[in-house]
mmCIF file of C-alpha atoms in Angstrom:
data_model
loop_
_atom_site.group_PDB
_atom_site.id
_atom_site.type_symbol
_atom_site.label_atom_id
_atom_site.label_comp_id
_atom_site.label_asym_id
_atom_site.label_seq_id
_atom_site.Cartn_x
_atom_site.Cartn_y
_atom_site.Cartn_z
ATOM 1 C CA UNK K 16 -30.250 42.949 -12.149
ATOM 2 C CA UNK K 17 -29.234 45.464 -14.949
ATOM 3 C CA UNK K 18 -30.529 48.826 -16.387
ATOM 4 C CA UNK K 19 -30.239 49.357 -19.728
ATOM 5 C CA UNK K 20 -30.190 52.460 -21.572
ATOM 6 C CA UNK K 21 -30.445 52.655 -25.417
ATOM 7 C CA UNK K 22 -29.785 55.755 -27.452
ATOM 8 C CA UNK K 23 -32.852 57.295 -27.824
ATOM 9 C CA UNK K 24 -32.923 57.475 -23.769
ATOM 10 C CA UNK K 25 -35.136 54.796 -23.045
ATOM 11 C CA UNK K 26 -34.422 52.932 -19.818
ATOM 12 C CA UNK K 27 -35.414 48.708 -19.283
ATOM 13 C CA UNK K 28 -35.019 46.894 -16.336
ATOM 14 C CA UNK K 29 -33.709 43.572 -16.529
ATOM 15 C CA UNK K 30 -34.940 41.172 -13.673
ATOM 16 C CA UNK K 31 -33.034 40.042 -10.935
ATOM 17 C CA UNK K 32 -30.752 36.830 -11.314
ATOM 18 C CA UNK K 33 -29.721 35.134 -8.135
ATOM 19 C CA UNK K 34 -26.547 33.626 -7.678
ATOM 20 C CA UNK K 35 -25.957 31.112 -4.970
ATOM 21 C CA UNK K 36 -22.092 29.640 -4.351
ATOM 22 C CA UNK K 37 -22.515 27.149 -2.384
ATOM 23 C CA UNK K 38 -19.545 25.733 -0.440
ATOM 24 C CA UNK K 39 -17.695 22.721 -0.486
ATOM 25 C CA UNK K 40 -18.071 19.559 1.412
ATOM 26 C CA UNK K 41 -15.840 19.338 4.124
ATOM 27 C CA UNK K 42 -12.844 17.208 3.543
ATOM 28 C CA UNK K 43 -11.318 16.897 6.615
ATOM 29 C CA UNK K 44 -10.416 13.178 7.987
ATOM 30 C CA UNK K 45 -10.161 11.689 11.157
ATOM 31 C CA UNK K 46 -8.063 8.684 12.568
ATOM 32 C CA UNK K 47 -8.837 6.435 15.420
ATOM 33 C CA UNK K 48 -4.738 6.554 16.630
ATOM 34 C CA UNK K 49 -1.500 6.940 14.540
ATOM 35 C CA UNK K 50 -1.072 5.918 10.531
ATOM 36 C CA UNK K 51 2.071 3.646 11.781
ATOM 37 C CA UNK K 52 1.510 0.687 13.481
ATOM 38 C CA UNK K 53 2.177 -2.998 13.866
ATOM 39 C CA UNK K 54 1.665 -5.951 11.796
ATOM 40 C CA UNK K 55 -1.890 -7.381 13.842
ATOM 41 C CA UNK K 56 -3.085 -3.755 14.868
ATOM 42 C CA UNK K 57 -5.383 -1.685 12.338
ATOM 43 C CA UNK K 58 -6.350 2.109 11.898
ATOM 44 C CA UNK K 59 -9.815 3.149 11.179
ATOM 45 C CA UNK K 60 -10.024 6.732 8.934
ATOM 46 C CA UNK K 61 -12.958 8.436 8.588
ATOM 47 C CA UNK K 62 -14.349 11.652 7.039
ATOM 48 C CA UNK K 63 -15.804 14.626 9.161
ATOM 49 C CA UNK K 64 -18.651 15.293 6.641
ATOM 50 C CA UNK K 65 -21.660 14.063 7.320
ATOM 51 C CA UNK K 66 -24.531 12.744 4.553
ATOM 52 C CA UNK K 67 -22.364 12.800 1.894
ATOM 53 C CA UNK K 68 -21.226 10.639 -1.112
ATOM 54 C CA UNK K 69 -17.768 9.111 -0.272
ATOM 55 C CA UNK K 70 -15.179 7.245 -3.032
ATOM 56 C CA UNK K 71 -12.332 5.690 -1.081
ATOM 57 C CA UNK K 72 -9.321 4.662 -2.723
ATOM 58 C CA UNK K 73 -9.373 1.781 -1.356
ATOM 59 C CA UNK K 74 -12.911 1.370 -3.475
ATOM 60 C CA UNK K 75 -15.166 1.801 -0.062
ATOM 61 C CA UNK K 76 -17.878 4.105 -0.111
ATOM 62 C CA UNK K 77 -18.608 4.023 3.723
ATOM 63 C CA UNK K 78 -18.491 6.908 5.779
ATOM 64 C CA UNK K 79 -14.782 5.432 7.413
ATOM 65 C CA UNK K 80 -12.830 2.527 6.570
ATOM 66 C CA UNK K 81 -10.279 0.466 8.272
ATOM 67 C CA UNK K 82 -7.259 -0.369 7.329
ATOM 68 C CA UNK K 83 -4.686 -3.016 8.381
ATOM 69 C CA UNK K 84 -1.864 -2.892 5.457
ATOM 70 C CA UNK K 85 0.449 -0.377 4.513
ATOM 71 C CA UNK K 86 -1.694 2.041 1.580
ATOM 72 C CA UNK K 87 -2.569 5.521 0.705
ATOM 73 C CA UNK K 88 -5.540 6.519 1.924
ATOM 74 C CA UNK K 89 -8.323 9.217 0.351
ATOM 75 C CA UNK K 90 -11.513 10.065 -0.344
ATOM 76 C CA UNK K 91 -13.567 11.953 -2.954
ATOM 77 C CA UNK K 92 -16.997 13.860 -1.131
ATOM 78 C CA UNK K 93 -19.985 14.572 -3.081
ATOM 79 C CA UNK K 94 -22.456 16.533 -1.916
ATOM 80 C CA UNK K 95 -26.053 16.746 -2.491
ATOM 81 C CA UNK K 96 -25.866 19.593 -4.933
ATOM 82 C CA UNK K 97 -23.052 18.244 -6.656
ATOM 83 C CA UNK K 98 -20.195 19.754 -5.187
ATOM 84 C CA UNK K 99 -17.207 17.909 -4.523
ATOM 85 C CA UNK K 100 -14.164 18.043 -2.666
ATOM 86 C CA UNK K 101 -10.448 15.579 -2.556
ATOM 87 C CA UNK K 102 -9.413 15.053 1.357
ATOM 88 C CA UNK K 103 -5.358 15.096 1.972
ATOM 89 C CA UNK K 104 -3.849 11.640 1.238
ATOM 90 C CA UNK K 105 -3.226 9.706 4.443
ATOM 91 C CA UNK K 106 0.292 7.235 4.462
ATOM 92 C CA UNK K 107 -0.538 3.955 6.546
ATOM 93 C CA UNK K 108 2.592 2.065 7.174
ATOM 94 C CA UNK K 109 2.306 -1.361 9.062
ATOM 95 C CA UNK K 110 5.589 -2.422 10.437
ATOM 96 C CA UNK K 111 6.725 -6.527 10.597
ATOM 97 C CA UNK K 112 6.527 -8.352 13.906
ATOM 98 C CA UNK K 113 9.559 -9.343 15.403
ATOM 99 C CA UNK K 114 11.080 -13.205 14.109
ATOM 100 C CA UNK K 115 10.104 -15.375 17.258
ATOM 101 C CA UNK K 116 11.754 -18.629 15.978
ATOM 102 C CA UNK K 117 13.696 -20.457 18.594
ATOM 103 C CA UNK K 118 16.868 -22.442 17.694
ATOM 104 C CA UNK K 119 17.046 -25.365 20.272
ATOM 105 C CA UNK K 120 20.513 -26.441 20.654
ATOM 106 C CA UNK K 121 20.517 -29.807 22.576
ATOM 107 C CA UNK K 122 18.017 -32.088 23.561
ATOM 108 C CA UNK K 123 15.112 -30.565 26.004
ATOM 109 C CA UNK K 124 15.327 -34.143 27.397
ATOM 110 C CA UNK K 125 17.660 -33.216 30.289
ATOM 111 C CA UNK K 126 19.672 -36.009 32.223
ATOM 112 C CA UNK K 127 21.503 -34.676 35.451
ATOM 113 C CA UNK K 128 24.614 -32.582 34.262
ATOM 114 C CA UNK K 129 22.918 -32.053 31.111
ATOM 115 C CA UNK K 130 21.802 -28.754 29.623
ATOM 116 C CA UNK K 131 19.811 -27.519 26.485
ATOM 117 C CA UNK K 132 20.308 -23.123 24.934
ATOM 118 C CA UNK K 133 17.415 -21.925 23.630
ATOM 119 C CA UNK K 134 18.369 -18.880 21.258
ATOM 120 C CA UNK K 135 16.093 -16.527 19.895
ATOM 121 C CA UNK K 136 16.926 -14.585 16.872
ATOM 122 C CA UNK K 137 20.218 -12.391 17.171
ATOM 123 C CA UNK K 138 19.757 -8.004 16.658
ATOM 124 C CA UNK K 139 16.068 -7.015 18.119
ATOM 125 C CA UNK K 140 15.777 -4.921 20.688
ATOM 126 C CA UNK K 141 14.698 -6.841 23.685
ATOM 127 C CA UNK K 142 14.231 -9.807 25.360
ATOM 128 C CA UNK K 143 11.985 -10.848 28.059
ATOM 129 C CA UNK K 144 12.748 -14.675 28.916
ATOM 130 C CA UNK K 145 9.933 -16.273 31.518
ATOM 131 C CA UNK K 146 12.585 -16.739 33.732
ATOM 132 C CA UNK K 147 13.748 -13.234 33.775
ATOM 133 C CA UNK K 148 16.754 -13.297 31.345
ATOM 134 C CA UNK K 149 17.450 -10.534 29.191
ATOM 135 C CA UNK K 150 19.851 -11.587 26.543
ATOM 136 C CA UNK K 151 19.378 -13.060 23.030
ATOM 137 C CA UNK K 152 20.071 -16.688 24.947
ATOM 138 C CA UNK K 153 19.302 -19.244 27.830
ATOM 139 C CA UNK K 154 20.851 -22.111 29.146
ATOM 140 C CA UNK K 155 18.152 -24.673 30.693
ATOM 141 C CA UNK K 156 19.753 -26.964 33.350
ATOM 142 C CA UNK K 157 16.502 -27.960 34.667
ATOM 143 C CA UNK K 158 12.731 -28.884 34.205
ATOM 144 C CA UNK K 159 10.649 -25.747 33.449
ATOM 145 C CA UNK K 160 8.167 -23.690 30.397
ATOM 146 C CA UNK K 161 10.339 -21.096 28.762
ATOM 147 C CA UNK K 162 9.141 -18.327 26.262
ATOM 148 C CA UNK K 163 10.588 -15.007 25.434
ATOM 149 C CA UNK K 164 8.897 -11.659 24.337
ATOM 150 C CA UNK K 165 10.552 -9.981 21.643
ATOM 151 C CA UNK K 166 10.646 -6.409 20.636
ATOM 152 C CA UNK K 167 12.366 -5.519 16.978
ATOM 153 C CA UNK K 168 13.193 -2.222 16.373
ATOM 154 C CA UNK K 169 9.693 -0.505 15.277
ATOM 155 C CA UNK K 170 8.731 -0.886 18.544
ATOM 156 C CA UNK K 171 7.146 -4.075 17.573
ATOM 157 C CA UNK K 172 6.411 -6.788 20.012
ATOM 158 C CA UNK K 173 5.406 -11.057 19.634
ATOM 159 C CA UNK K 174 5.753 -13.698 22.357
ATOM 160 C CA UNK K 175 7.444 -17.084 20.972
ATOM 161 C CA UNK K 176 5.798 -20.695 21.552
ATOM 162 C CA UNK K 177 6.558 -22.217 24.542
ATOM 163 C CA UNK K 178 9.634 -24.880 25.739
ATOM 164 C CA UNK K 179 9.583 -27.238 27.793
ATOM 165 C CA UNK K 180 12.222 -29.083 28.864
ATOM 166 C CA UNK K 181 12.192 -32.484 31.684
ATOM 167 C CA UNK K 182 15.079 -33.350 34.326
ATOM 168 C CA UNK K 183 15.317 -36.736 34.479
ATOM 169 C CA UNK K 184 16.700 -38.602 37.334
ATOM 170 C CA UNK K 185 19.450 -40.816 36.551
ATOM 171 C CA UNK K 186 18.057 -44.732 36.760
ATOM 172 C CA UNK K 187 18.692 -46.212 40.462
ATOM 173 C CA UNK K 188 21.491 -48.954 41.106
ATOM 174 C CA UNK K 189 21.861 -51.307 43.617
ATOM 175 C CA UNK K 190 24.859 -52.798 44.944
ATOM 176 C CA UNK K 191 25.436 -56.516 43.469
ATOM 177 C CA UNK K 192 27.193 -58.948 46.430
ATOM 178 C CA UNK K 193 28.587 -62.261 44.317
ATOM 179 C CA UNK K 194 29.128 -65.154 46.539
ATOM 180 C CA UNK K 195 32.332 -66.796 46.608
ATOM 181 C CA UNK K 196 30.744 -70.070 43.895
ATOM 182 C CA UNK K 197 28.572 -69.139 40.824
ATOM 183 C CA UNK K 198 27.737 -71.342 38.984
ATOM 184 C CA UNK K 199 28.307 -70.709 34.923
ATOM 185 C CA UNK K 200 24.222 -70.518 34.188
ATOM 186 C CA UNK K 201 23.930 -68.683 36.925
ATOM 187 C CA UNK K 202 26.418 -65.988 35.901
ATOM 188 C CA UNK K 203 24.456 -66.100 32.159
ATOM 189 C CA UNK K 204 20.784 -66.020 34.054
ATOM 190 C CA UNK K 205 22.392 -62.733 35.886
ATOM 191 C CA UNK K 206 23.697 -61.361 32.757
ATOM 192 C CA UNK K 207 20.401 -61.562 30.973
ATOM 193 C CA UNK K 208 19.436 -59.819 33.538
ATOM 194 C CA UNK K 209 21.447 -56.714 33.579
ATOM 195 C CA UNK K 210 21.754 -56.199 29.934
ATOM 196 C CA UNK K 211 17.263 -56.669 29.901
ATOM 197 C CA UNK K 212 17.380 -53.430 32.600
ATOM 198 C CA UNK K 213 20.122 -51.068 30.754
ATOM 199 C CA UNK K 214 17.891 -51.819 27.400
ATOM 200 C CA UNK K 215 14.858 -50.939 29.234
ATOM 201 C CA UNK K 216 16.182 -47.196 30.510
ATOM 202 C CA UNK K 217 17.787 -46.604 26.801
ATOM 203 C CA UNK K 218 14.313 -46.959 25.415
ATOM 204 C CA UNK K 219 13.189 -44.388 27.669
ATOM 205 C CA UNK K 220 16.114 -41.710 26.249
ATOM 206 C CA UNK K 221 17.896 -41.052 29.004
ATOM 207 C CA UNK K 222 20.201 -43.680 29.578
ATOM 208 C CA UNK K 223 23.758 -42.570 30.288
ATOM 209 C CA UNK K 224 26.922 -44.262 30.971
ATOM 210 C CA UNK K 225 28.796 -43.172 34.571
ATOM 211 C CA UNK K 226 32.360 -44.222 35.796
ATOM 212 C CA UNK K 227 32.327 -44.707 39.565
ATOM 213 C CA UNK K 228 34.996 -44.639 41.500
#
């Protein structure tokens, strides 16, 4: 309120005008872990006021929001008398995955002797091969699953698809005794013969040619 005196003397008495500030809504935010994180993973930011009006920028007007991309994240709180209040801006980053290709250099159709590399991509971090190798390569010899984990240098981890490779046994041969008289059809019938067998294992893919001694 106010007195007021005028210049005659006389006093008036104004009435009393009440003024109310009220504060602002609280902009703090919250996050469920850290704002960097892996391709696959995702962060969930909320605000710490409670009842409030809330304009994300990324256009939500929940409470929270998740996120699972790389962004700036905000939010504009509106009370219920009006006020409002601008939160600090959050930076998400997502970092890549690592590459998990495998280059398969041979055939994973293994005769005895035979061998296949599997080689995963060259400059990450780490490997973890199934069968407890740690470099950027294998050499397969035998049958067997192979997969490697891969870690890139964010820290990032994926698991590649699995390999599988098969040992085959070499086909079985059986010593041939000619008697001292063949006849010439019976020398064709027996080549017929032969050649029908070493057909039949070259079909299957694993026919291979050894000198004995």
């Amino acid at each position: 309120s106010v007195r007021i005196t005028d210049v005659n003397g006389c006093v008036s008495q104004t009435d009393t005008v009440s003024i109310v500030v009220n504060p602002l809504p609280n902009d703090s935010l919250y996050m469920s872990g850290p704002s960097v994180f892996c391709l696959g993973d995702s962060l969930t930011v909320g605000s710490a006021a409670v009842g409030m009006d809330y304009n994300w920028s990324t256009g939500s007007t929940f409470s929270t929001v998740t996120i699972d991309q790389s962004t700036n994240v905000s939010v504009i709180i509106t009370d219920q008398k009006g006020c409002i209040n601008y939160s600090d801006t959050i930076n998400v980053v997502v970092n890549p995955l690592p590459d998990t290709s495998i280059t398969v250099l041979g055939s994973l159709d293994l005769c005895p002797g035979d061998s296949v590399v599997l080689l995963a991509q060259s400059g990450l971090n780490d490997y973890f091969w199934s069968n407890g190798t740690f470099s950027d390569s294998i050499t397969v010899t035998q049958s067997g699953s192979f997969y490697v984990a891969l870690v890139n240098s964010f820290g990032c981890t994926d698991t590649s698809k699995v390999y599988t490779s098969i040992l085959h046994p070499l086909p079985t041969t059986s010593a041939i005794i000619f008697s001292n008289i063949m006849l010439p059809h019976q020398m064709g019938l027996f080549l017929r013969s032969l050649s029908t067998r070493l057909l039949s294992f070259r079909s299957l893919g694993y026919l291979r040619f050894h000198h004995l001694p």
